[in-house]
mmCIF file of C-alpha atoms in Angstrom:
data_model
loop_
_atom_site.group_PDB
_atom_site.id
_atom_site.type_symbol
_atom_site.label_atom_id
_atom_site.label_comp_id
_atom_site.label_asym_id
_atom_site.label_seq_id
_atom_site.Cartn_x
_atom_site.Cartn_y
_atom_site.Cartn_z
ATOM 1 C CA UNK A 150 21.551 6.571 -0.238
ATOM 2 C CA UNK A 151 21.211 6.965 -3.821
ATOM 3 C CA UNK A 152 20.316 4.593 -6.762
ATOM 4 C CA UNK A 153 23.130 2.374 -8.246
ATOM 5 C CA UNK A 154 23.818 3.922 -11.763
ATOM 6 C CA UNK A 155 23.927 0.190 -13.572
ATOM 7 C CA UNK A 156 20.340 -0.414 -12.157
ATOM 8 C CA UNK A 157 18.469 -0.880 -15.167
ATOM 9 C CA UNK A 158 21.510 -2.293 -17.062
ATOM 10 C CA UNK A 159 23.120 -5.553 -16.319
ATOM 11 C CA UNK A 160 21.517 -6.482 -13.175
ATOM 12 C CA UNK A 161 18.472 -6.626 -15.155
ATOM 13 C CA UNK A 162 20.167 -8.271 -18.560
ATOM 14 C CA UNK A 163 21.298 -10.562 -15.666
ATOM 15 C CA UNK A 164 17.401 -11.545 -14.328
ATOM 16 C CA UNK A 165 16.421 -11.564 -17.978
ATOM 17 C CA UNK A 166 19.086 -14.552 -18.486
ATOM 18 C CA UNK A 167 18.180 -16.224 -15.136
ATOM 19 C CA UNK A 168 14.632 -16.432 -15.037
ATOM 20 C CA UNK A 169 13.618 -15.810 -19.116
ATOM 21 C CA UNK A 170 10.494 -13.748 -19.867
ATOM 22 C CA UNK A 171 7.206 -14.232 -18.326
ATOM 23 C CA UNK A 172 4.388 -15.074 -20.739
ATOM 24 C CA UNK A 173 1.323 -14.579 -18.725
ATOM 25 C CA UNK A 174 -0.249 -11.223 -17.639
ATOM 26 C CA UNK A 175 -1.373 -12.262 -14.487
ATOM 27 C CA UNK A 176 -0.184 -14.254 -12.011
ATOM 28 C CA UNK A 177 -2.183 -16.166 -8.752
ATOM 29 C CA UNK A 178 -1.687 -14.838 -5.595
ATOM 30 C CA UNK A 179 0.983 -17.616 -3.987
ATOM 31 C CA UNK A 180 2.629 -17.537 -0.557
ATOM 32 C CA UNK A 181 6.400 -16.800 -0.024
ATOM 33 C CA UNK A 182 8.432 -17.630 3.623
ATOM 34 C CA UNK A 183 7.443 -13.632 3.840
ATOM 35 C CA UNK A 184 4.468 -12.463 2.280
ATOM 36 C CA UNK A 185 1.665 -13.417 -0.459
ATOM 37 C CA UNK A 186 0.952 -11.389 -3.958
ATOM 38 C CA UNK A 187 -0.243 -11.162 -7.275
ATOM 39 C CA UNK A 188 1.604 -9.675 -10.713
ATOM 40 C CA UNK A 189 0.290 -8.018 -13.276
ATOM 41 C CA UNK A 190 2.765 -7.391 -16.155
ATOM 42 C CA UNK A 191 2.085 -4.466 -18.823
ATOM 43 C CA UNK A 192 3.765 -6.538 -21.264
ATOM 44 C CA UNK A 193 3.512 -9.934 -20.894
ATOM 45 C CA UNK A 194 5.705 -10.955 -23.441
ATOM 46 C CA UNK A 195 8.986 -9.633 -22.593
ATOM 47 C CA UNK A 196 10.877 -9.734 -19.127
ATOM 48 C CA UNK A 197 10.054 -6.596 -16.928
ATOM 49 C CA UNK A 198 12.033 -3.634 -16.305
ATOM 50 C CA UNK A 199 10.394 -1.728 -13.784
ATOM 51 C CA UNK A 200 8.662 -2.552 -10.789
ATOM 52 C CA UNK A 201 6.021 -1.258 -8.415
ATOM 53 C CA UNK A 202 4.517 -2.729 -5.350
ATOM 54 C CA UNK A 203 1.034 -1.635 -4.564
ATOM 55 C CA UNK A 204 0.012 -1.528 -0.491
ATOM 56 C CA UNK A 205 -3.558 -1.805 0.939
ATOM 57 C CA UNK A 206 -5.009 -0.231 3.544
ATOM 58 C CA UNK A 207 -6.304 -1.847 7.181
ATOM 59 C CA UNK A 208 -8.306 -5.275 6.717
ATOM 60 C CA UNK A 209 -7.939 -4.961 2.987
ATOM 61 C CA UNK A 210 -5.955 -6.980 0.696
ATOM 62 C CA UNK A 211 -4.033 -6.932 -2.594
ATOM 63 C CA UNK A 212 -6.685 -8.204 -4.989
ATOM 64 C CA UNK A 213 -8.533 -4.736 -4.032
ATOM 65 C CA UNK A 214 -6.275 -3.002 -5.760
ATOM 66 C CA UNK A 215 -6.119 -5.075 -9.034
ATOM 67 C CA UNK A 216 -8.649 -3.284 -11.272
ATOM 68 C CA UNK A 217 -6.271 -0.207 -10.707
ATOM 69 C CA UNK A 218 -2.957 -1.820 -11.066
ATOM 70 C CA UNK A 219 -4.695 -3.621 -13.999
ATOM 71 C CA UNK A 220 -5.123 -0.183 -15.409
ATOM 72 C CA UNK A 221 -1.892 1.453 -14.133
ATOM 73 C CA UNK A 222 -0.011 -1.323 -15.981
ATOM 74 C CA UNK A 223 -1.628 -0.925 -19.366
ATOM 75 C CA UNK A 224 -1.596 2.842 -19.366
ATOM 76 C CA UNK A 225 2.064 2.845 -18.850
ATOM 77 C CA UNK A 226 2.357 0.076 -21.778
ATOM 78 C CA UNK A 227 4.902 -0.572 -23.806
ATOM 79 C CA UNK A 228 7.147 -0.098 -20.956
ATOM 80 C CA UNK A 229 7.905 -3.127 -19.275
ATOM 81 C CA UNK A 230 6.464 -2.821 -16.066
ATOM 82 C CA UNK A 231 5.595 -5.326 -12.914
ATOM 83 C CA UNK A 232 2.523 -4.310 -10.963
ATOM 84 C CA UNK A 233 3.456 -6.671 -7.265
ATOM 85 C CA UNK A 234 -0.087 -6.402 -5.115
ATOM 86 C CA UNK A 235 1.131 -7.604 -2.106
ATOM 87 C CA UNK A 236 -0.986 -8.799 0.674
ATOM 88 C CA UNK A 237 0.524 -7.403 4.287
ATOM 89 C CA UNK A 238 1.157 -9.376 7.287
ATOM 90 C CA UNK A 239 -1.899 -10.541 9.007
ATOM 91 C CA UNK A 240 -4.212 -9.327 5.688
ATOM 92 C CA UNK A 241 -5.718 -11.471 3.099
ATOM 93 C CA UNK A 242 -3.262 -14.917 1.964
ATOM 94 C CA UNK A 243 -0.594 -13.719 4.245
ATOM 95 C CA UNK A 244 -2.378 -13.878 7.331
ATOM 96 C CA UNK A 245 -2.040 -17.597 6.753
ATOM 97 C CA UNK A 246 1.509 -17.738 7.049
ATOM 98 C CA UNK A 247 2.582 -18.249 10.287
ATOM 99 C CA UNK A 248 6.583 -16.856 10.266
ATOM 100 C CA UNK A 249 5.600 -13.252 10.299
ATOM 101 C CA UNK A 250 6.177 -12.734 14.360
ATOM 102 C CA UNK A 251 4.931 -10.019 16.101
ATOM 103 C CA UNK A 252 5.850 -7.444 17.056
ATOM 104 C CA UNK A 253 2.764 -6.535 14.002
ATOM 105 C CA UNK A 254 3.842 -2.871 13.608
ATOM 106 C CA UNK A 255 4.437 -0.932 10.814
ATOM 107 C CA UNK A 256 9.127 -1.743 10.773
ATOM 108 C CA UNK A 257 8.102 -5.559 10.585
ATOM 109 C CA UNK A 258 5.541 -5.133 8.026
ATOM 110 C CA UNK A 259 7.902 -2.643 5.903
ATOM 111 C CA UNK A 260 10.923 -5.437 6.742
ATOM 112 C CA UNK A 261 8.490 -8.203 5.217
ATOM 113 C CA UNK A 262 8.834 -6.168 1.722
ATOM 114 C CA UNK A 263 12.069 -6.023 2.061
ATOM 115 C CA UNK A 264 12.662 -9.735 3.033
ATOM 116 C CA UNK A 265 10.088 -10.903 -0.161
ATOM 117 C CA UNK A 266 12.545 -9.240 -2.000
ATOM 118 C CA UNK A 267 15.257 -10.910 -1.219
ATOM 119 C CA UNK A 268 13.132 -14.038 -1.230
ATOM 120 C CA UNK A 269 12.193 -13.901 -5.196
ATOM 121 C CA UNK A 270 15.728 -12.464 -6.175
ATOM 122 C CA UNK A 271 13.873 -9.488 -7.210
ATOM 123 C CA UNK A 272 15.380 -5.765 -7.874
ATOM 124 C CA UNK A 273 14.347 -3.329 -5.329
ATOM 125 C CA UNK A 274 11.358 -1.392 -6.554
ATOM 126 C CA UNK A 275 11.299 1.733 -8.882
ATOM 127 C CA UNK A 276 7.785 2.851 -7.504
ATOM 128 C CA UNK A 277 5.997 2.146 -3.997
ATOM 129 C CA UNK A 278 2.509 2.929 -3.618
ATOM 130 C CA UNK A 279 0.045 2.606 -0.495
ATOM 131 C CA UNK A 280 -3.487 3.774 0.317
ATOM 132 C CA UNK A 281 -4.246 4.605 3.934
ATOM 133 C CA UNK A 282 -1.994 2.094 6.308
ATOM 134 C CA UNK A 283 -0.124 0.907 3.528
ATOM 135 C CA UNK A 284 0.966 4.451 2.240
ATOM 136 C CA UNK A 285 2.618 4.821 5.991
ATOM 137 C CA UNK A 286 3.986 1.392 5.065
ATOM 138 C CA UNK A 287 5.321 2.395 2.409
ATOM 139 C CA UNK A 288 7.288 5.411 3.794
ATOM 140 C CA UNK A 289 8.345 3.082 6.470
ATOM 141 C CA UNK A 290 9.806 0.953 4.024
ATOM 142 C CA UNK A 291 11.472 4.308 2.149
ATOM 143 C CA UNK A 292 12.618 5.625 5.844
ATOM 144 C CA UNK A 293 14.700 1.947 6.475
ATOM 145 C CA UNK A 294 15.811 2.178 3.612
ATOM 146 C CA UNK A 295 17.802 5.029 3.808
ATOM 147 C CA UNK A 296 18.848 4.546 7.163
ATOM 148 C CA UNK A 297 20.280 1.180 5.819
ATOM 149 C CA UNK A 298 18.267 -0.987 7.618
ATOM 150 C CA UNK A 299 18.157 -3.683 4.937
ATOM 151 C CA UNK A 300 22.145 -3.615 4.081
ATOM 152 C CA UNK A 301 24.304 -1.615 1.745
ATOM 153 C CA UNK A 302 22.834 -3.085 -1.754
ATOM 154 C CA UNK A 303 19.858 -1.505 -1.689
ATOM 155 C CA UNK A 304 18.301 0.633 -4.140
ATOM 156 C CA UNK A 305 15.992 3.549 -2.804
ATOM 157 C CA UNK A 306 12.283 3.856 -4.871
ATOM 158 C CA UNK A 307 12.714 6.773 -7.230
ATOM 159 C CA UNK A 308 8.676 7.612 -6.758
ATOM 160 C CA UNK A 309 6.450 6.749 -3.155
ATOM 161 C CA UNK A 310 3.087 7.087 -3.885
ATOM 162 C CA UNK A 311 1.009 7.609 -0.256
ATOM 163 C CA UNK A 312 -2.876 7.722 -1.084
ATOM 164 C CA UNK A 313 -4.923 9.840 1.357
ATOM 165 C CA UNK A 314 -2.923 9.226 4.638
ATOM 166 C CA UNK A 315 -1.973 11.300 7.150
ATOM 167 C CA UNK A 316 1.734 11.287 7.374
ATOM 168 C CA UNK A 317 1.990 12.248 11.154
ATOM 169 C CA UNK A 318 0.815 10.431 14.526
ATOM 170 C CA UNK A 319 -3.208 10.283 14.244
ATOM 171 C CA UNK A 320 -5.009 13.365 16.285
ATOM 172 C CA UNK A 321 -7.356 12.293 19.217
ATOM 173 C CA UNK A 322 -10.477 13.475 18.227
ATOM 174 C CA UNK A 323 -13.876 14.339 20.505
ATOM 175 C CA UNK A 324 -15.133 11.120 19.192
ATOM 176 C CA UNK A 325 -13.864 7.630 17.730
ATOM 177 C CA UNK A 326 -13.435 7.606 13.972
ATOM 178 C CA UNK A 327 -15.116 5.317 11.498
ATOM 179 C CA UNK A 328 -11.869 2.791 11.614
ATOM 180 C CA UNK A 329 -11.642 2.412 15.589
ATOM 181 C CA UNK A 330 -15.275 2.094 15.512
ATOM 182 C CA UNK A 331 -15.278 -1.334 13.112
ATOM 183 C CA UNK A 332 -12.451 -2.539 14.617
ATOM 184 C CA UNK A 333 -14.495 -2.821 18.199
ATOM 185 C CA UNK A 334 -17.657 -3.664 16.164
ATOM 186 C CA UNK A 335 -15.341 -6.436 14.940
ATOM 187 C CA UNK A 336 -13.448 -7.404 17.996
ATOM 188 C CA UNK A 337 -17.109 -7.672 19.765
ATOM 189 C CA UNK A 338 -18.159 -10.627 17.632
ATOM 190 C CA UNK A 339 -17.911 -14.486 17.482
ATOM 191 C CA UNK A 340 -14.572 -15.878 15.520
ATOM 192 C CA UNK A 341 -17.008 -17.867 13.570
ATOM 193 C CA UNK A 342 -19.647 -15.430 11.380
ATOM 194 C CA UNK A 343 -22.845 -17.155 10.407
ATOM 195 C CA UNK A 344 -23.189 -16.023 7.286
ATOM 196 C CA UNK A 345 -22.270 -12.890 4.861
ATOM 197 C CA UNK A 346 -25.661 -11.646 4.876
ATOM 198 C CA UNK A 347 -25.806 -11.863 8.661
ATOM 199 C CA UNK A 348 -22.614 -9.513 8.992
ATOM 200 C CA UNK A 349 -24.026 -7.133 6.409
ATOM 201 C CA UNK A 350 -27.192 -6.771 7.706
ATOM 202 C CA UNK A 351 -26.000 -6.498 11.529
ATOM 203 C CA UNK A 352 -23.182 -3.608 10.260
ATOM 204 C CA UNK A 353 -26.212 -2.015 8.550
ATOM 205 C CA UNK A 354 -28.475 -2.016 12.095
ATOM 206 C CA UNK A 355 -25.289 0.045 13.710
ATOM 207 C CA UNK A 356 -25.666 2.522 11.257
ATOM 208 C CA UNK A 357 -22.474 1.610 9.158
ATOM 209 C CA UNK A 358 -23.106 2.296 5.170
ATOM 210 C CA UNK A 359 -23.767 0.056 2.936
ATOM 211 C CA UNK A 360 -21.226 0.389 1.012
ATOM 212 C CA UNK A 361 -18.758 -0.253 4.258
ATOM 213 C CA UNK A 362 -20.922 -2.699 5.504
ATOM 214 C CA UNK A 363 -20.792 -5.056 2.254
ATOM 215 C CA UNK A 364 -16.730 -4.302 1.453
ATOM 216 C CA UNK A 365 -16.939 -5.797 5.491
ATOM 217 C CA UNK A 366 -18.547 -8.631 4.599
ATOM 218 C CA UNK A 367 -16.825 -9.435 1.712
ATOM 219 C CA UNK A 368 -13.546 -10.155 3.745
ATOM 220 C CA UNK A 369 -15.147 -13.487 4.814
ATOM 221 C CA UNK A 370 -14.219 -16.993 4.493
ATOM 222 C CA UNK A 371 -15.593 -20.219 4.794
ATOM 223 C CA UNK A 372 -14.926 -22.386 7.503
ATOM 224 C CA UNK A 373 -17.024 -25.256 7.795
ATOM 225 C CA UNK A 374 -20.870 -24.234 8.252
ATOM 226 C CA UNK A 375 -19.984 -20.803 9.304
ATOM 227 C CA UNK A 376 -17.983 -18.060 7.733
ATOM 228 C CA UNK A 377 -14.193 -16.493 9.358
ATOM 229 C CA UNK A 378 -11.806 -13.622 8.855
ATOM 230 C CA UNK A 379 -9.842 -13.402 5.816
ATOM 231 C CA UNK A 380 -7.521 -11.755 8.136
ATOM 232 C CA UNK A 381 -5.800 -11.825 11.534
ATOM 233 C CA UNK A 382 -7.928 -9.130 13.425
ATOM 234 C CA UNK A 383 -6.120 -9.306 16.817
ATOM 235 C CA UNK A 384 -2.613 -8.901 14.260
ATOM 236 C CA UNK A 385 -4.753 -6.030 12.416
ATOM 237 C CA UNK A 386 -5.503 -4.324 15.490
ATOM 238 C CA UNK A 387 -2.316 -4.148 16.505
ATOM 239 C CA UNK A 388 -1.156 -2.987 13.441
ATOM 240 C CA UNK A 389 -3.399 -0.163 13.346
ATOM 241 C CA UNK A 390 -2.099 0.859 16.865
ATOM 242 C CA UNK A 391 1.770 1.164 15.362
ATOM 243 C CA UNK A 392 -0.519 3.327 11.923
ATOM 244 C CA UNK A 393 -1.685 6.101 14.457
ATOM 245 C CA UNK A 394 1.720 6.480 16.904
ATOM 246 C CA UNK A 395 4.253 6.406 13.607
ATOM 247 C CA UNK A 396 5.379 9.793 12.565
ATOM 248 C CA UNK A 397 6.584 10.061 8.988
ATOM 249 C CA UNK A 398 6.970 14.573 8.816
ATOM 250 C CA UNK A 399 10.613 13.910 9.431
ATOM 251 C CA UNK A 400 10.715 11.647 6.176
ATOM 252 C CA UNK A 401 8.770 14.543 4.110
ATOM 253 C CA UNK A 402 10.715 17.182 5.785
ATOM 254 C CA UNK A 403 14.486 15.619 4.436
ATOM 255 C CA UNK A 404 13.365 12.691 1.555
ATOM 256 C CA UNK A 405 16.358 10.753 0.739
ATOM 257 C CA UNK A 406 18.096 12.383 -2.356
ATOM 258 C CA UNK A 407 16.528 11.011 -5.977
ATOM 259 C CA UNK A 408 13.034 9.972 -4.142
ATOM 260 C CA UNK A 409 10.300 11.919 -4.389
ATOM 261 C CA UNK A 410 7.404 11.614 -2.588
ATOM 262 C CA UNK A 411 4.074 12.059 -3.610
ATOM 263 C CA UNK A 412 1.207 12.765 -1.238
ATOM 264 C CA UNK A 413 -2.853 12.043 -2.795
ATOM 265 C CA UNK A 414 -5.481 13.940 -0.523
ATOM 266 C CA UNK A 415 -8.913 13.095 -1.552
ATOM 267 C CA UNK A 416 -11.077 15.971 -2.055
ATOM 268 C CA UNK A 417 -13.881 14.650 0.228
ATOM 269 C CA UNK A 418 -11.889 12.699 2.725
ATOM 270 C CA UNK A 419 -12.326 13.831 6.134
ATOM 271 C CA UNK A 420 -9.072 12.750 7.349
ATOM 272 C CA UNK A 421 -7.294 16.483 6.051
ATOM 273 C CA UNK A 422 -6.955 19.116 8.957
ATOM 274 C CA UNK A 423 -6.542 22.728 7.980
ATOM 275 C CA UNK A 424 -3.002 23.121 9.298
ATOM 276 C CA UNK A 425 -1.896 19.208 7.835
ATOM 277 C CA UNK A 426 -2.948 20.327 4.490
ATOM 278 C CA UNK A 427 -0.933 23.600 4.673
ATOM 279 C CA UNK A 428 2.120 21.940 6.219
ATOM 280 C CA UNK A 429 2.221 19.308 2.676
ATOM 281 C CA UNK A 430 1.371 22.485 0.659
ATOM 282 C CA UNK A 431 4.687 24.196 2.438
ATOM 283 C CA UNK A 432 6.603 21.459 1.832
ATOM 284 C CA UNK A 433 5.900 20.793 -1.809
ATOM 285 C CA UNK A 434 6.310 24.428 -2.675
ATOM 286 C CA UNK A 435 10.001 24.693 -1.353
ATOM 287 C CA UNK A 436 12.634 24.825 -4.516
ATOM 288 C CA UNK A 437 15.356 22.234 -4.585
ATOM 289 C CA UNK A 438 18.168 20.771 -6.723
ATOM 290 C CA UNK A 439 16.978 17.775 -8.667
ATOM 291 C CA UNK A 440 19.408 15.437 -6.858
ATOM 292 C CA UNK A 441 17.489 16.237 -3.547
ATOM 293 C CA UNK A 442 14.267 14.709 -2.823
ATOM 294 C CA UNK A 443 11.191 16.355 -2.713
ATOM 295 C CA UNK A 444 8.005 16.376 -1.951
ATOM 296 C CA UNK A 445 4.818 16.667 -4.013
ATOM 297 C CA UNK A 446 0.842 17.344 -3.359
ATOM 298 C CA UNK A 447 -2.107 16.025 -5.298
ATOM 299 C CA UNK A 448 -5.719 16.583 -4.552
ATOM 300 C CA UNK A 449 -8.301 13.910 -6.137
ATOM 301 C CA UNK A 450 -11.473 15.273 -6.644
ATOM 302 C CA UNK A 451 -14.893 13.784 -6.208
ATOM 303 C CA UNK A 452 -13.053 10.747 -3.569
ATOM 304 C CA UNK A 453 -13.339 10.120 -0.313
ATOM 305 C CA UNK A 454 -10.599 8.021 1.673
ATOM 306 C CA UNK A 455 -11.594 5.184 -0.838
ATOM 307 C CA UNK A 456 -9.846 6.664 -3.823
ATOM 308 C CA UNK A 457 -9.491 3.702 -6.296
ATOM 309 C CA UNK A 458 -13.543 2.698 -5.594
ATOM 310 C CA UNK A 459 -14.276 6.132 -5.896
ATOM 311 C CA UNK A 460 -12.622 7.810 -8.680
ATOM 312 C CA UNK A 461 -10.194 5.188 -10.054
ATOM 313 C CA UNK A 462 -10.058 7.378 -13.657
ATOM 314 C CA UNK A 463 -9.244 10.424 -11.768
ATOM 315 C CA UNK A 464 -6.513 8.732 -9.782
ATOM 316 C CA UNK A 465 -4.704 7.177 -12.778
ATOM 317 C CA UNK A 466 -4.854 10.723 -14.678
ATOM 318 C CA UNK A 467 -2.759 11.398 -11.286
ATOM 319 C CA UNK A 468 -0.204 8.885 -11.255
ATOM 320 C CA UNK A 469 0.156 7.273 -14.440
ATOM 321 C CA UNK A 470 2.036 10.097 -16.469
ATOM 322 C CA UNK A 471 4.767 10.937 -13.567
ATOM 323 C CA UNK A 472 5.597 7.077 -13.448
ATOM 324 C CA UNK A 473 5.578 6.868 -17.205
ATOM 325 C CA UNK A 474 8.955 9.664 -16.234
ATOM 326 C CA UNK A 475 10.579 7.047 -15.018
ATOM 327 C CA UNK A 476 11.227 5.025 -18.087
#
C-alpha cells in the first residue's frame, strides 16, 4: 500500500483550517476512549506537518522518552513536526482506561494506535519509533497496515524506527533473562508497595542494579498509605508473552514499498546473537529500487538495551538527519 500523493497537501491545509495552530510546545498527557499521550511540537507556533509517535518498552511509559523526543523535535526544527509519546495499553495513564480489552497482545496494542488516530482526526504518521516491546509494536502496527487491517485510507509510515529489539520470536536461553526475572520478582509481591525506598532496597538485596532497581521504583504510585503500580502488571505480563512469540523477519524480509525500516542495535546490548546480527546485516546490504522498501542497520555505541538513558546524543546523531529527509 503506498502513500497518498496529496498527503502533505490539502488534507493537511484542511487540519490547519479545522483545528488552527497550536501555541504551546508541550502538551499534558490526557486520556482518549483509546490510549493516553503527550506532544511535543518543534514549532509551536505554526500547525504541524509531520508526525511521529514514539513507543516504550515493557513497564515503561511515554514521559520516558520525552527528554529525547524533546531533543528529536528541536533538532529537526524549523520543520513542523509533532513528537506523540504515547503511553501503551496497560502502561503508565493508559492502564487507567478500562476499554482496552484483552486479548493484551501486541495486534490490539498496534490497533489502539490506529484507533487514537482515528479518535483525534489525526493524519497517519510519517515516522514510528519504538524501543524494545514498542519497536515490535511498532512493526506490528506497519505489518496491519499493509495488510489493510485498518481500512483502505490509510497511509503507510515512510520511516519505522525499532530501537534494540529483536525482530524474531525470543530464543529460550539456559537461563531466564533480566526481563522474565522482574516480571516474577514483580508478580511475587503485594498489590500494595510500602514505600519507594522499600522496593528499591528489596530489588537491590536480589542482586538487581541500581540503576534497574530505582527506574523500578520509580513506576510507583500512591494509593492511600502505601504505594501501587503505575501499570497493569497481570496486562504487562501478558503483553510480554505476545513480545517473545511475534515474528516480524517476514516484515524485514518484504517491507511494504516507500517504508523503510530502520533497525538500532546497541553496541553493548546483550540481546544480539551472532547469526541475528548477520541476518539484519544481509538484509540491509541487498540493492533495491527506491519505490521498494528496505531495510537499514545502525549500531549505537557505548549503549546497552537502554539507548536513550545511555547515549541519548549518540542516538539522535542516528536518527535525526534521516527524518530531517523526510521534509
Amino acid at each position: 500500500m503506498t502513500r497518498a500523493p496529496t498527503r502533505t497537501g490539502l488534507r493537511h491545509f484542511a487540519n490547519r483550517l479545522l483545528h488552527g495552530p497550536t501555541p504551546v510546545r508541550h502538551h499534558p498527557s490526557r486520556s482518549l476512549q483509546t490510549l493516553a499521550f503527550e506532544e511535543i511540537k518543534s514549532s509551536p507556533e505554526k500547525p504541524h506537518e509531520f508526525t511521529a509517535f514514539v513507543l516504550h518498552g515493557l513497564l515503561g511509559c511515554g514521559r520516558n522518552w520525552r527528554s529525547f523526543s524533546r531533543s528529536l523535535a528541536s533538532s529537526l526544527s524549523p520543520a513542523a513536526w509533532r513528537m506523540v509519546m504515547v503511553d501503551l495499553r496497560n502502561h503508565g495513564k493508559s492502564a487507567e482506561i478500562e476499554g482496552l480489552l484483552a486479548p493484551h497482545n501486541l495486534e490490539n496494542a498496534a490497533k489502539d494506535l490506529a484507533n487514537m488516530v482515528r479518535a483525534e482526526g489525526w493524519d497517519w504518521p510519517d515516522v514510528v519509533i519504538g524501543h524494545s516491546m514498542g519497536g515490535k509494536i511498532a512493526m506490528q502496527f506497519a505489518q496491519s497496515c499493509a495488510n489493510g487491517d485498518y481500512g483502505d485510507n490509510v497511509s503507510l509510515p515512510k520511516q519505522l524506527w525499532v530501537l534494540d529489539s529483536v525482530p524474531g520470536k525470543l530464543i529460550p536461553r539456559n537461563e531466564e533473562g533480566e526481563v522474565e526475572k522482574v516480571l516474577q520478582i514483580l508478580q511475587s509481591l503485594p498489590s500494595e508497595i510500602p514505600s519507594r525506598k522499600w522496593l528499591v532496597d528489596h530489588m537491590l538485596k536480589l542482586g538487581f542494579s541500581k540503576s534497574l532497581s530505582e527506574w523500578i521504583g520509580s513506576n510507583l504510585k500512591k494509593s492511600g498509605e502505601h504505594e501501587t503500580w503505575a501499570f497493569n502488571l497481570d496486562g504487562a505480563v501478558q503483553m510480554f508473552s505476545s513480545y517473545s512469540e511475534m515474528d516480524y523477519w517476514p516484515l524485514l524480509e518484504h517491507p511494504p514499498n516507500g517504508m523503510e525500516i530502520d533497525i538500532v542495535r546497541a553496541e553493548k546490548s546483550d540481546r544480539w546473537d551472532t547469526d541475528i546480527i548477520q541476518q539484519l546485516e544481509r538484509l540491509a546490504s541487498r540493492r533495491v529500487d527506491e519505490t521498494k522498501g528496505k531495510v537499514s542497520v545502525h549500531v549505537l555505541p557505548n549503549a546497552g538495551h537502554w539507548v536513550h538513558v545511555d547515549n541519548p546524543k549518540g542516538l539522535l546523531e542516528i536518527v535525526a538527519p534521516k527524518i530531517g529527509t523526510l521534509v
